[in-house]
């Protein structure tokens, strides 16, 4: 048996026993009534999670990157332009996808640790005629959370469709599709849903579905939402075999979310983030992301002087907590700790305690117990 470790990387996230147990059920036919029922429930729960009243959800084998690709391939007609609003790493990936499809695009890139201001977006939208605007909600490399609600408002003043890359946010941070006027939320199973990796997850507004219908053809076959639409409306129909076990696990993941309650869940994520930052802050860590843009799902603690990245993360792993290193020019300067999905308050206390133990074994001096105490104070508040 592999020793169980607390996986606090920015996805995949720890999987609740209720969810992992669904993967071990016998594989049933993809057109059996039990599966059709659960697939339908997953699709309908997904719409509730993103507050989408009209519109269509899609759950397809793949991951976040396929969901990004499907968004572009279904919504950008030949000769049309896309604008990407990026506060880190994954916006550029959207640009790379546009390159692969030969689409025209621009990227508005904020400095790392902050985000593009809504007025800057307004200015850019005034300069060119974009058909699609895509923004990352929480960037996994920089830990910054973009003001996507304000972005949606700015895009609504134009004709363009607005899509959110919610891979590190959906199900952990509020996203209200209908109220805010968002056309697509794209995400994956393995981050805030706390389901094992394996699914591209999307919700399209009616406007977005109509846009696809208005395009004569698109440059994808498997990713064409019109191929999938009949299946999503009636999962007893066939287009390409759905991953039965994974979708049943995802269905359970959506039940876990709705059982907790969306409001309670979003507040829990916020409190968890505050507790973690209070705990690590009192041990001498600062944080890379500017306060205004802190994400509730992920943090980037900056090492205090004298703490070496690799040695620290190895020690922390010995204490059974796995975190990720910094990306790009943040390598060695920060670590990245995810606190999203189905993580309990006691797991956060465990993580802060493990950080204290690792630091202490590395000879770093601090007031023992102060991190856990600070985290607890926030959690008990
Ligand atoms: C993780 C992530 C992705 C990529 O998802 P994959 O499932 O690894 O393809 C895209 N966007 C954001 C914001 C992410 O955090």
Short mmCIF file of C-alpha atoms and ligand atoms in Angstrom, two decimals:
data_model
loop_
_atom_site.label_atom_id
_atom_site.label_comp_id
_atom_site.label_asym_id
_atom_site.label_seq_id
_atom_site.Cartn_x
_atom_site.Cartn_y
_atom_site.Cartn_z
CA UNK A 1 0.00 0.00 0.00
CA UNK A 2 1.25 3.43 -0.84
CA UNK A 3 1.49 5.60 2.25
CA UNK A 4 -1.21 8.20 2.22
CA UNK A 5 0.01 11.76 1.75
CA UNK A 6 -1.93 14.98 1.85
CA UNK A 7 -1.89 16.24 -1.73
CA UNK A 8 -1.88 20.02 -1.60
CA UNK A 9 -0.63 20.78 -5.09
CA UNK A 10 -2.76 22.96 -7.40
CA UNK A 11 -4.54 19.86 -8.68
CA UNK A 12 -5.18 17.00 -8.60
CA UNK A 13 -6.63 17.52 -5.14
CA UNK A 14 -7.48 14.98 -2.40
CA UNK A 15 -10.41 12.75 -3.35
CA UNK A 16 -13.15 12.16 -0.78
CA UNK A 17 -13.93 8.46 -0.09
CA UNK A 18 -17.50 9.00 -1.30
CA UNK A 19 -16.05 9.93 -4.69
CA UNK A 20 -13.18 7.46 -5.03
CA UNK A 21 -15.50 4.59 -4.12
CA UNK A 22 -17.56 5.26 -7.23
CA UNK A 23 -14.56 4.42 -9.40
CA UNK A 24 -14.47 0.87 -8.11
CA UNK A 25 -18.06 0.04 -9.03
CA UNK A 26 -18.36 -2.55 -11.79
CA UNK A 27 -18.29 -0.87 -15.18
CA UNK A 28 -21.82 -0.74 -16.54
CA UNK A 29 -23.04 -0.17 -20.08
CA UNK A 30 -22.85 3.45 -21.17
CA UNK A 31 -26.52 3.20 -22.18
CA UNK A 32 -27.75 1.44 -19.02
CA UNK A 33 -30.47 3.21 -17.10
CA UNK A 34 -28.30 3.54 -13.97
CA UNK A 35 -25.57 5.32 -15.89
CA UNK A 36 -27.91 7.46 -17.98
CA UNK A 37 -29.57 8.65 -14.78
CA UNK A 38 -26.26 9.60 -13.14
CA UNK A 39 -24.88 11.26 -16.26
CA UNK A 40 -28.05 13.39 -16.45
CA UNK A 41 -27.76 14.26 -12.79
CA UNK A 42 -24.09 15.25 -13.18
CA UNK A 43 -24.95 17.53 -16.12
CA UNK A 44 -27.80 19.14 -14.26
CA UNK A 45 -25.84 19.56 -11.00
CA UNK A 46 -23.02 21.16 -12.94
CA UNK A 47 -25.35 23.90 -14.15
CA UNK A 48 -26.43 24.54 -10.57
CA UNK A 49 -22.81 24.87 -9.46
CA UNK A 50 -22.15 27.66 -11.98
CA UNK A 51 -25.62 29.25 -11.54
CA UNK A 52 -26.55 28.66 -15.17
CA UNK A 53 -30.29 28.82 -15.82
CA UNK A 54 -30.44 28.22 -19.55
CA UNK A 55 -27.58 26.73 -21.51
CA UNK A 56 -25.98 23.31 -21.87
CA UNK A 57 -23.37 21.39 -19.95
CA UNK A 58 -20.82 19.03 -21.49
CA UNK A 59 -18.71 16.38 -19.76
CA UNK A 60 -16.17 14.73 -22.05
CA UNK A 61 -13.13 12.51 -21.42
CA UNK A 62 -10.05 14.72 -21.37
CA UNK A 63 -8.85 17.48 -19.06
CA UNK A 64 -8.79 21.24 -18.73
CA UNK A 65 -6.73 21.78 -21.86
CA UNK A 66 -9.32 19.98 -24.00
CA UNK A 67 -12.01 22.19 -22.46
CA UNK A 68 -9.93 25.24 -23.48
CA UNK A 69 -9.54 23.87 -27.00
CA UNK A 70 -13.25 23.06 -27.32
CA UNK A 71 -14.14 26.59 -26.27
CA UNK A 72 -12.01 28.10 -28.99
CA UNK A 73 -12.85 25.56 -31.69
CA UNK A 74 -16.62 25.92 -31.21
CA UNK A 75 -16.81 29.68 -30.82
CA UNK A 76 -14.30 31.24 -33.16
CA UNK A 77 -15.27 31.34 -36.81
CA UNK A 78 -12.69 31.61 -39.60
CA UNK A 79 -11.20 35.10 -39.66
CA UNK A 80 -12.58 36.04 -36.24
CA UNK A 81 -10.36 37.33 -33.42
CA UNK A 82 -9.94 36.21 -29.83
CA UNK A 83 -8.72 38.27 -26.88
CA UNK A 84 -7.09 36.46 -23.98
CA UNK A 85 -6.94 38.15 -20.57
CA UNK A 86 -4.13 36.58 -18.62
CA UNK A 87 -2.57 37.00 -15.21
CA UNK A 88 0.00 34.25 -15.55
CA UNK A 89 0.67 30.98 -17.28
CA UNK A 90 -2.56 29.53 -18.62
CA UNK A 91 -3.59 32.55 -20.70
CA UNK A 92 -0.58 31.95 -22.89
CA UNK A 93 -1.70 28.35 -23.31
CA UNK A 94 -4.96 29.68 -24.74
CA UNK A 95 -2.83 31.72 -27.13
CA UNK A 96 -0.85 28.61 -28.09
CA UNK A 97 -4.10 26.82 -28.87
CA UNK A 98 -5.10 29.73 -31.12
CA UNK A 99 -1.70 29.37 -32.87
CA UNK A 100 -2.36 25.68 -33.44
CA UNK A 101 -5.70 26.50 -35.06
CA UNK A 102 -4.26 29.42 -37.03
CA UNK A 103 -6.56 31.94 -35.32
CA UNK A 104 -5.83 35.60 -34.82
CA UNK A 105 -5.53 36.56 -31.16
CA UNK A 106 -4.12 39.07 -28.70
CA UNK A 107 -3.06 38.44 -25.11
CA UNK A 108 -3.41 41.11 -22.41
CA UNK A 109 -0.90 40.02 -19.82
CA UNK A 110 -0.85 41.60 -16.36
CA UNK A 111 2.30 41.64 -14.23
CA UNK A 112 2.54 38.37 -12.28
CA UNK A 113 0.82 38.62 -8.91
CA UNK A 114 -1.83 41.09 -10.07
CA UNK A 115 -4.50 41.06 -12.80
CA UNK A 116 -5.66 43.16 -15.76
CA UNK A 117 -7.92 46.04 -14.64
CA UNK A 118 -11.45 46.04 -16.09
CA UNK A 119 -10.84 49.50 -17.60
CA UNK A 120 -7.75 48.26 -19.41
CA UNK A 121 -9.92 45.52 -20.86
CA UNK A 122 -12.53 48.12 -21.91
CA UNK A 123 -9.81 50.11 -23.72
CA UNK A 124 -8.59 47.05 -25.58
CA UNK A 125 -12.13 46.05 -26.57
CA UNK A 126 -12.52 49.53 -28.08
CA UNK A 127 -9.48 49.04 -30.31
CA UNK A 128 -10.43 45.89 -32.19
CA UNK A 129 -13.43 43.81 -32.97
CA UNK A 130 -13.14 40.59 -30.97
CA UNK A 131 -15.61 37.72 -31.26
CA UNK A 132 -14.43 35.88 -28.17
CA UNK A 133 -12.81 37.02 -24.92
CA UNK A 134 -11.32 34.38 -22.63
CA UNK A 135 -10.04 35.03 -19.12
CA UNK A 136 -8.37 32.79 -16.60
CA UNK A 137 -10.21 33.04 -13.28
CA UNK A 138 -7.42 31.86 -10.99
CA UNK A 139 -3.99 31.41 -12.48
CA UNK A 140 -2.20 28.38 -11.11
CA UNK A 141 1.29 29.80 -11.57
CA UNK A 142 0.72 33.17 -9.89
CA UNK A 143 -2.14 32.52 -7.44
CA UNK A 144 -3.98 35.59 -8.63
CA UNK A 145 -7.70 35.74 -9.00
CA UNK A 146 -9.03 37.99 -11.79
CA UNK A 147 -12.12 40.22 -11.37
CA UNK A 148 -14.05 38.14 -13.91
CA UNK A 149 -17.42 39.56 -12.92
CA UNK A 150 -16.22 43.06 -13.92
CA UNK A 151 -14.67 41.63 -17.08
CA UNK A 152 -18.02 40.10 -18.01
CA UNK A 153 -19.65 43.49 -17.61
CA UNK A 154 -17.06 45.09 -19.90
CA UNK A 155 -17.45 42.39 -22.55
CA UNK A 156 -21.27 42.66 -22.38
CA UNK A 157 -20.97 46.24 -23.66
CA UNK A 158 -19.72 44.66 -26.92
CA UNK A 159 -20.87 41.86 -29.17
CA UNK A 160 -18.21 39.37 -28.07
CA UNK A 161 -18.77 36.16 -26.15
CA UNK A 162 -17.08 35.84 -22.76
CA UNK A 163 -15.51 32.60 -21.53
CA UNK A 164 -13.89 31.89 -18.16
CA UNK A 165 -11.13 29.34 -17.65
CA UNK A 166 -12.32 28.17 -14.25
CA UNK A 167 -10.04 25.16 -13.96
CA UNK A 168 -8.62 26.41 -10.65
CA UNK A 169 -11.82 28.11 -9.44
CA UNK A 170 -15.12 26.49 -10.48
CA UNK A 171 -16.74 24.81 -7.49
CA UNK A 172 -14.49 26.66 -5.02
CA UNK A 173 -15.08 30.31 -5.87
CA UNK A 174 -18.40 31.80 -6.89
CA UNK A 175 -19.06 32.02 -10.64
CA UNK A 176 -22.58 33.10 -11.62
CA UNK A 177 -22.98 32.48 -15.31
CA UNK A 178 -26.45 33.84 -15.93
CA UNK A 179 -26.36 36.83 -13.56
CA UNK A 180 -22.93 37.96 -14.68
CA UNK A 181 -23.52 37.31 -18.37
CA UNK A 182 -20.81 34.68 -18.85
CA UNK A 183 -21.08 32.54 -22.01
CA UNK A 184 -18.76 29.66 -21.19
CA UNK A 185 -17.27 28.22 -18.06
CA UNK A 186 -14.63 25.65 -18.85
CA UNK A 187 -13.03 23.50 -16.20
CA UNK A 188 -11.79 20.02 -15.29
CA UNK A 189 -12.59 17.37 -12.69
CA UNK A 190 -9.38 17.34 -10.67
CA UNK A 191 -9.21 20.74 -9.01
CA UNK A 192 -12.06 22.30 -7.02
CA UNK A 193 -14.42 19.38 -7.72
CA UNK A 194 -12.01 17.03 -5.96
CA UNK A 195 -12.56 14.26 -8.52
CA UNK A 196 -9.65 12.28 -10.07
CA UNK A 197 -8.32 13.73 -13.35
CA UNK A 198 -9.88 12.59 -16.62
CA UNK A 199 -12.64 14.99 -17.65
CA UNK A 200 -13.09 18.17 -19.64
CA UNK A 201 -16.07 19.99 -18.18
CA UNK A 202 -17.91 22.87 -19.87
CA UNK A 203 -21.10 24.88 -19.56
CA UNK A 204 -22.22 26.89 -22.60
CA UNK A 205 -24.84 29.65 -22.48
CA UNK A 206 -27.64 29.57 -25.06
CA UNK A 207 -25.87 32.39 -26.87
CA UNK A 208 -22.71 30.29 -27.06
CA UNK A 209 -24.58 27.23 -28.36
CA UNK A 210 -26.27 29.47 -30.96
CA UNK A 211 -22.89 30.82 -32.00
CA UNK A 212 -21.65 27.28 -32.69
CA UNK A 213 -24.82 26.54 -34.64
CA UNK A 214 -24.18 29.62 -36.77
CA UNK A 215 -20.77 28.29 -37.88
CA UNK A 216 -20.97 26.05 -40.91
CA UNK A 217 -18.12 23.83 -39.77
CA UNK A 218 -15.48 23.76 -37.06
CA UNK A 219 -11.91 22.45 -37.01
CA UNK A 220 -12.52 19.62 -34.57
CA UNK A 221 -14.47 16.38 -34.71
CA UNK A 222 -14.30 14.88 -31.20
CA UNK A 223 -14.52 18.33 -29.66
CA UNK A 224 -17.49 19.58 -31.69
CA UNK A 225 -20.24 20.40 -29.20
CA UNK A 226 -22.89 19.71 -31.84
CA UNK A 227 -21.69 16.10 -31.96
CA UNK A 228 -22.08 15.90 -28.19
CA UNK A 229 -25.28 17.88 -27.80
CA UNK A 230 -27.66 14.96 -28.51
CA UNK A 231 -25.78 12.85 -25.93
CA UNK A 232 -25.89 15.58 -23.28
CA UNK A 233 -29.63 16.01 -23.88
CA UNK A 234 -30.23 12.27 -23.76
CA UNK A 235 -27.25 10.26 -22.45
CA UNK A 236 -28.71 7.01 -23.80
CA UNK A 237 -27.60 8.21 -27.24
CA UNK A 238 -24.17 7.41 -28.62
CA UNK A 239 -21.43 9.54 -30.10
CA UNK A 240 -18.22 8.27 -28.47
CA UNK A 241 -18.11 6.02 -25.41
CA UNK A 242 -18.22 8.13 -22.25
CA UNK A 243 -15.88 7.12 -19.41
CA UNK A 244 -18.58 5.53 -17.31
CA UNK A 245 -16.76 5.12 -13.98
CA UNK A 246 -15.16 8.55 -14.04
CA UNK A 247 -18.49 10.22 -14.82
CA UNK A 248 -20.16 8.36 -11.96
CA UNK A 249 -17.39 9.64 -9.68
CA UNK A 250 -17.91 13.15 -11.05
CA UNK A 251 -21.63 12.86 -10.39
CA UNK A 252 -20.85 12.00 -6.77
CA UNK A 253 -18.44 14.95 -6.68
CA UNK A 254 -21.27 17.30 -7.67
CA UNK A 255 -23.49 15.77 -4.99
CA UNK A 256 -20.79 16.37 -2.38
CA UNK A 257 -20.70 20.01 -3.46
CA UNK A 258 -24.47 20.50 -3.42
CA UNK A 259 -24.82 18.61 -0.11
CA UNK A 260 -22.35 21.01 1.45
CA UNK A 261 -24.20 23.97 -0.11
CA UNK A 262 -22.59 26.38 -2.55
CA UNK A 263 -22.57 29.35 -0.22
CA UNK A 264 -21.10 27.34 2.63
CA UNK A 265 -18.51 25.86 0.30
CA UNK A 266 -17.35 29.21 -1.07
CA UNK A 267 -17.09 30.61 2.48
CA UNK A 268 -15.16 27.54 3.58
CA UNK A 269 -12.65 28.06 0.78
CA UNK A 270 -12.22 31.68 1.81
CA UNK A 271 -11.73 30.82 5.46
CA UNK A 272 -9.29 28.04 4.60
CA UNK A 273 -7.21 30.46 2.52
CA UNK A 274 -7.19 33.04 5.32
CA UNK A 275 -6.20 30.44 7.91
CA UNK A 276 -3.37 29.09 5.82
CA UNK A 277 -1.99 32.55 5.17
CA UNK A 278 -2.26 33.52 8.85
CA UNK A 279 -0.46 30.30 9.82
CA UNK A 280 2.38 30.52 7.33
CA UNK A 281 2.60 34.29 7.71
CA UNK A 282 3.30 33.98 11.41
CA UNK A 283 6.16 31.58 10.59
CA UNK A 284 7.93 34.19 8.47
CA UNK A 285 6.55 33.53 4.99
CA UNK A 286 5.31 36.43 2.90
CA UNK A 287 3.04 35.95 -0.12
CA UNK A 288 3.80 36.55 -3.77
CA UNK A 289 0.29 37.50 -4.94
CA UNK A 290 -0.89 41.05 -4.24
CA UNK A 291 -3.51 41.11 -1.44
CA UNK A 292 -6.22 42.46 -3.72
CA UNK A 293 -5.92 39.44 -6.02
CA UNK A 294 -5.46 36.63 -3.47
CA UNK A 295 -7.24 33.47 -4.60
CA UNK A 296 -9.25 31.35 -2.21
CA UNK A 297 -8.03 28.17 -3.88
CA UNK A 298 -4.25 28.46 -3.97
CA UNK A 299 -1.40 30.39 -2.31
CA UNK A 300 2.21 31.18 -3.13
CA UNK A 301 4.21 31.54 0.10
CA UNK A 302 7.60 33.23 -0.46
CA UNK A 303 10.42 31.50 1.41
CA UNK A 304 11.93 33.42 4.29
CA UNK A 305 15.70 33.96 4.06
CA UNK A 306 17.63 30.76 4.72
CA UNK A 307 14.96 28.27 3.65
CA UNK A 308 15.91 26.35 0.52
CA UNK A 309 13.08 25.21 -1.77
CA UNK A 310 14.07 21.65 -2.62
CA UNK A 311 15.20 20.73 0.89
CA UNK A 312 12.03 22.23 2.34
CA UNK A 313 9.65 20.42 0.01
CA UNK A 314 11.46 17.13 0.57
CA UNK A 315 11.23 17.52 4.34
CA UNK A 316 7.58 18.47 4.03
CA UNK A 317 6.93 15.33 1.96
CA UNK A 318 8.51 13.27 4.77
CA UNK A 319 5.86 14.85 6.98
CA UNK A 320 3.32 13.58 4.42
CA UNK A 321 2.35 16.89 2.82
CA UNK A 322 2.96 17.39 -0.90
CA UNK A 323 3.16 20.91 -2.33
CA UNK A 324 4.41 22.19 -5.71
CA UNK A 325 7.39 24.35 -6.60
CA UNK A 326 7.24 27.77 -8.22
CA UNK A 327 7.01 28.02 -12.01
CA UNK A 328 9.20 30.06 -14.35
CA UNK A 329 11.02 32.86 -12.61
CA UNK A 330 9.37 32.00 -9.29
CA UNK A 331 11.21 28.68 -9.19
CA UNK A 332 13.07 28.34 -5.91
CA UNK A 333 11.53 31.52 -4.50
CA UNK A 334 8.04 30.32 -3.64
CA UNK A 335 6.12 27.11 -3.23
CA UNK A 336 2.56 26.64 -4.42
CA UNK A 337 -0.01 25.17 -2.07
CA UNK A 338 -3.51 24.31 -3.21
CA UNK A 339 -6.34 24.56 -0.69
CA UNK A 340 -9.32 23.75 -2.85
CA UNK A 341 -11.93 21.04 -3.20
CA UNK A 342 -12.85 18.78 -0.34
CA UNK A 343 -10.15 19.71 2.16
CA UNK A 344 -11.10 19.86 5.81
CA UNK A 345 -10.05 22.43 8.40
CA UNK A 346 -8.14 19.74 10.29
CA UNK A 347 -6.16 18.93 7.13
CA UNK A 348 -5.14 22.59 6.94
CA UNK A 349 -3.99 22.51 10.56
CA UNK A 350 -2.11 19.30 9.78
CA UNK A 351 -0.39 21.02 6.84
CA UNK A 352 0.67 24.05 8.88
CA UNK A 353 1.96 21.75 11.61
CA UNK A 354 3.93 19.78 9.00
CA UNK A 355 5.47 23.04 7.72
CA UNK A 356 6.56 23.84 11.28
CA UNK A 357 8.13 20.39 11.67
CA UNK A 358 9.94 20.65 8.34
CA UNK A 359 11.28 24.13 9.14
CA UNK A 360 12.42 23.07 12.55
CA UNK A 361 14.34 20.05 11.18
CA UNK A 362 16.00 22.35 8.65
CA UNK A 363 17.30 24.47 11.53
CA UNK A 364 15.13 27.51 10.85
CA UNK A 365 14.23 29.41 14.01
CA UNK A 366 10.70 30.51 14.75
CA UNK A 367 8.30 30.41 17.67
CA UNK A 368 7.15 26.74 17.76
CA UNK A 369 3.41 26.33 17.56
CA UNK A 370 2.80 29.90 16.42
CA UNK A 371 1.74 28.86 12.89
CA UNK A 372 -0.81 26.32 14.02
CA UNK A 373 -2.12 28.72 16.63
CA UNK A 374 -2.61 31.51 14.09
CA UNK A 375 -4.35 29.16 11.63
CA UNK A 376 -6.62 27.77 14.37
CA UNK A 377 -7.65 31.23 15.46
CA UNK A 378 -8.97 31.99 11.99
CA UNK A 379 -10.67 28.61 11.64
CA UNK A 380 -12.44 28.85 14.98
CA UNK A 381 -13.63 32.39 14.31
C1 LIG B 1 -4.72 23.21 -14.37
C2 LIG B 1 -5.18 24.30 -15.24
C3 LIG B 1 -5.37 24.13 -16.62
C4 LIG B 1 -4.97 22.89 -17.34
O1 LIG B 1 -5.75 21.82 -17.01
P1 LIG B 1 -5.33 20.33 -17.39
O2 LIG B 1 -6.42 19.54 -16.80
O3 LIG B 1 -3.99 20.09 -16.76
O4 LIG B 1 -5.27 20.24 -18.87
C5 LIG B 1 -5.87 25.19 -17.34
N1 LIG B 1 -6.18 26.36 -16.75
C6 LIG B 1 -6.00 26.57 -15.44
C7 LIG B 1 -6.36 27.88 -14.84
C8 LIG B 1 -5.50 25.55 -14.64
O5 LIG B 1 -5.32 25.76 -13.33
#
